[in-house]
Amino acid sequence: ILNVEQSPQSLHVQEGDSTNFTCSFPSSNFYALHWYRWETAKSPEALFVMTLNGDEKKKGRISATLNTKEGYSYLYIKGSQPEDSATYLCASHSGGGADGLTFGKGTHLIIQP
Amino acid sequence: ETGVTQSPTHLIKTRGQQVTLRCSSQSGHNTVSWYQQALGQGPQFIFQYYREEENGRGNFPPRFSGLQFPNYSSELNVNALELDDSALYLCASSPPDRKSTGELFFGEGSRLTVL
């Protein structure tokens, strides 16, 4: 994998249901994996920054896992609420330092009441 | 605590013109990076500034240049605008390493349209 890939591209979920989506990233020269939530007309906000293989992080109803050996991360949302509607971006940071983040195209999540 | 602010929010230019976008970093943050998000794409890293010098650059031509000022605010300059430069330009700041979790703090972006 040369780029950061996210799937699905978009997702409609019923309020109250749980959902998850995937981020695939290059496993070579890995430094960190970032997840951001981006609501319309606002700025992207960091959810998690993960560095260790097997790491799991949680913030309220949202959690994420990381597998650096195979190059993937999952984001889970439990009991979706309308305010969870947003684009979720993942980004790989390779090599550390000033290399910048490589972003995927995002998963656009719409929660239907 | 004031977050990252960018100006202008929207602007329209014609091909061949030059543009300057501005960014004020979050209080206490000394590193600023710029990203370009074209339609249907994820944000792409342009460059990063630390202590008023560029210390990292993505795959963008030299007509994309920047500055960082002593107060850590930053400018992105694009010369000889092309139609493909139409995009949302995001600025992000981050605190000194000793205080950093690695996350970036983004502004809301400047949307540039090149006609």
Coordinates of C-alpha atoms in Angstrom, one line a residue:
Chain A
I1 CA 0.0 0.0 0.0
L2 CA 1.5 3.3 -1.1
N3 CA -1.3 5.6 -0.1
V4 CA -3.7 6.0 2.7
E5 CA -7.0 4.4 1.7
Q6 CA -10.3 4.7 3.6
S7 CA -13.5 2.7 3.2
P8 CA -16.3 3.1 2.7
Q9 CA -16.3 6.5 1.0
S10 CA -19.7 7.3 2.4
L11 CA -22.1 5.6 4.9
H12 CA -25.7 6.1 6.0
V13 CA -26.4 4.8 9.5
Q14 CA -29.6 4.8 11.5
E15 CA -29.6 6.7 14.7
G16 CA -28.7 4.3 17.6
D17 CA -26.9 1.8 15.4
S18 CA -23.2 1.2 15.7
T19 CA -20.8 1.5 12.8
N20 CA -17.2 1.2 11.9
F21 CA -14.9 2.1 9.0
T22 CA -11.4 1.3 7.9
C23 CA -8.1 3.1 7.2
S24 CA -5.3 1.3 5.4
F25 CA -1.8 2.9 5.4
P26 CA 1.8 2.0 4.4
S27 CA 3.3 -0.1 7.2
S28 CA 6.9 0.7 6.3
N29 CA 8.6 3.6 8.1
F30 CA 5.4 4.1 10.2
Y31 CA 5.5 6.8 12.9
A32 CA 1.9 7.6 13.9
L33 CA -1.7 7.3 12.7
H34 CA -4.2 10.2 13.2
W35 CA -8.0 10.3 13.1
Y36 CA -9.8 13.6 12.6
R37 CA -13.5 14.4 12.6
W38 CA -14.5 17.2 10.2
E39 CA -18.0 18.7 10.4
T40 CA -19.3 20.8 7.6
A41 CA -18.2 24.4 7.7
K42 CA -15.9 23.7 10.7
S43 CA -12.3 22.8 11.1
P44 CA -11.0 19.2 11.3
E45 CA -10.6 18.1 15.0
A46 CA -8.3 15.4 16.2
L47 CA -9.9 12.3 17.7
F48 CA -6.9 10.1 18.2
V49 CA -3.2 9.9 17.6
M50 CA -1.9 6.4 17.8
T51 CA 1.6 5.1 17.6
L52 CA 1.9 1.6 19.1
N53 CA 0.9 -1.7 17.4
G54 CA -2.2 -3.1 19.1
D55 CA -3.1 0.3 20.6
E56 CA -6.7 1.0 21.3
K57 CA -8.0 4.4 22.2
K58 CA -11.5 5.5 23.3
K59 CA -13.2 8.9 23.6
G60 CA -16.8 8.5 24.7
R61 CA -18.7 6.4 22.2
I62 CA -15.9 6.5 19.7
S63 CA -12.9 4.1 19.7
A64 CA -10.1 3.1 17.4
T65 CA -7.6 0.3 17.0
L66 CA -4.3 0.1 15.3
N67 CA -2.3 -2.7 13.5
T68 CA 1.0 -1.3 12.3
K69 CA 2.3 -4.6 11.0
E70 CA -0.5 -5.1 8.5
G71 CA -1.1 -1.3 8.1
Y72 CA -4.7 -0.8 9.1
S73 CA -6.8 1.0 11.7
Y74 CA -10.5 0.8 12.5
L75 CA -12.7 3.5 13.9
Y76 CA -15.8 2.4 15.8
I77 CA -18.9 4.5 16.8
K78 CA -21.3 3.0 19.2
G79 CA -24.9 4.1 19.4
S80 CA -24.6 6.7 16.6
Q81 CA -26.2 10.1 17.2
P82 CA -27.0 12.9 14.7
E83 CA -24.1 14.9 15.9
D84 CA -21.7 12.1 14.8
S85 CA -22.5 13.1 11.2
A86 CA -19.2 14.3 9.7
T87 CA -16.3 13.3 7.5
Y88 CA -13.8 11.1 9.3
L89 CA -10.3 11.5 8.0
C90 CA -7.3 9.3 8.8
A91 CA -3.8 10.3 8.2
S92 CA -0.5 8.4 8.3
H93 CA 2.7 10.1 9.7
S94 CA 5.8 8.3 8.3
G95 CA 9.3 8.9 9.5
G96 CA 8.3 11.5 12.1
G97 CA 9.7 15.0 12.2
A98 CA 8.6 17.4 9.5
D99 CA 7.4 15.0 6.9
G100 CA 3.7 16.0 7.2
L101 CA 0.7 13.8 7.3
T102 CA -0.6 11.7 4.4
F103 CA -4.4 11.8 4.4
G104 CA -7.0 9.5 3.0
K105 CA -10.0 10.9 1.2
G106 CA -12.2 10.4 4.2
T107 CA -15.4 8.5 5.1
H108 CA -18.5 10.7 5.0
L109 CA -20.9 9.5 7.7
I110 CA -24.6 10.5 7.7
I111 CA -26.7 9.5 10.7
Q112 CA -30.4 9.3 9.9
P113 CA -32.9 10.0 12.7
Chain B
E1 CA -7.5 30.2 24.1
T2 CA -7.8 31.4 20.5
G3 CA -7.8 28.7 17.9
V4 CA -6.2 28.7 14.5
T5 CA -7.7 31.5 12.3
Q6 CA -7.3 31.9 8.5
S7 CA -8.0 34.7 6.1
P8 CA -9.6 35.3 3.8
T9 CA -12.3 32.6 4.0
H10 CA -13.1 32.8 0.3
L11 CA -11.4 34.4 -2.7
I12 CA -11.5 34.3 -6.5
K13 CA -8.5 34.9 -8.7
T14 CA -7.7 34.5 -12.4
R15 CA -5.1 32.3 -14.0
G16 CA -1.6 33.8 -13.8
Q17 CA -2.3 36.0 -10.7
Q18 CA -0.7 35.6 -7.3
V19 CA -2.4 35.0 -4.0
T20 CA -1.4 35.3 -0.3
L21 CA -3.3 33.3 2.4
R22 CA -2.8 34.1 6.1
C23 CA -2.9 32.0 9.2
S24 CA -2.6 32.8 12.9
S25 CA -1.5 29.8 14.9
Q26 CA -3.1 28.8 18.2
S27 CA -1.6 30.4 21.3
G28 CA 1.6 28.7 22.4
H29 CA 2.0 26.8 19.1
N30 CA 5.3 27.3 17.3
T31 CA 4.9 25.0 14.2
V32 CA 2.6 25.7 11.3
S33 CA 1.9 23.5 8.4
W34 CA -0.2 24.0 5.2
Y35 CA -2.4 21.5 3.4
Q36 CA -4.3 21.7 0.1
Q37 CA -7.6 19.9 -0.3
A38 CA -8.8 19.6 -3.9
L39 CA -12.3 18.6 -4.6
G40 CA -12.8 14.9 -3.9
Q41 CA -9.4 14.4 -2.4
G42 CA -7.9 14.3 1.1
P43 CA -5.7 17.2 2.3
Q44 CA -2.2 17.1 0.8
F45 CA 0.8 18.4 2.7
I46 CA 2.4 21.5 1.2
F47 CA 5.0 22.5 3.7
Q48 CA 5.8 23.1 7.4
Y49 CA 7.4 26.0 9.1
Y50 CA 9.3 26.0 12.4
R51 CA 11.2 28.9 13.9
E52 CA 10.6 31.0 10.8
E53 CA 12.1 28.4 8.4
E54 CA 10.6 25.8 6.1
N55 CA 11.6 22.4 7.6
G56 CA 9.5 20.0 5.5
R57 CA 7.9 20.1 2.1
G58 CA 5.5 17.9 0.1
N59 CA 5.3 17.4 -3.6
F60 CA 4.5 21.0 -4.6
P61 CA 6.3 23.2 -7.1
P62 CA 8.5 26.2 -6.0
R63 CA 5.7 28.7 -7.0
F64 CA 4.1 27.6 -3.6
S65 CA 6.1 29.5 -1.0
G66 CA 5.6 30.5 2.6
L67 CA 6.7 32.6 5.5
Q68 CA 6.5 32.3 9.3
F69 CA 6.8 35.4 11.4
P70 CA 8.2 35.8 14.9
N71 CA 4.7 35.6 16.4
Y72 CA 4.4 32.2 14.7
S73 CA 1.7 33.4 12.3
S74 CA 2.3 32.3 8.7
E75 CA 1.5 33.1 5.0
L76 CA 1.1 30.8 2.0
N77 CA 2.0 32.5 -1.3
V78 CA 1.1 31.0 -4.7
N79 CA 2.5 32.6 -7.8
A80 CA 1.3 32.1 -11.4
L81 CA -2.0 30.6 -10.4
E82 CA -3.3 27.6 -12.4
L83 CA -6.8 26.3 -12.6
D84 CA -5.8 23.2 -10.7
D85 CA -4.8 25.4 -7.7
S86 CA -8.5 25.8 -7.0
A87 CA -8.9 24.1 -3.6
L88 CA -9.4 24.6 0.1
Y89 CA -6.2 25.5 1.8
L90 CA -5.9 24.4 5.4
C91 CA -3.5 25.8 8.0
A92 CA -2.6 23.7 11.1
S93 CA -0.5 24.5 14.1
S94 CA 1.1 22.3 16.7
P95 CA 2.8 23.0 20.1
P96 CA 6.4 22.5 20.9
D97 CA 7.5 18.9 20.9
R98 CA 7.7 18.6 24.7
K99 CA 3.9 19.5 24.9
S100 CA 2.8 17.7 21.7
T101 CA 0.8 14.6 21.4
G102 CA 1.4 14.9 17.6
E103 CA -2.1 16.1 16.8
L104 CA -2.6 19.1 14.5
F105 CA -5.0 22.0 15.3
F106 CA -6.6 23.2 12.1
G107 CA -8.2 26.4 10.9
E108 CA -11.4 26.4 8.9
G109 CA -9.5 27.0 5.7
S110 CA -9.4 29.5 2.8
R111 CA -11.3 28.5 -0.3
L112 CA -9.5 29.6 -3.5
T113 CA -11.2 29.6 -6.9
V114 CA -9.0 30.2 -9.9
L115 CA -10.9 31.2 -13.1

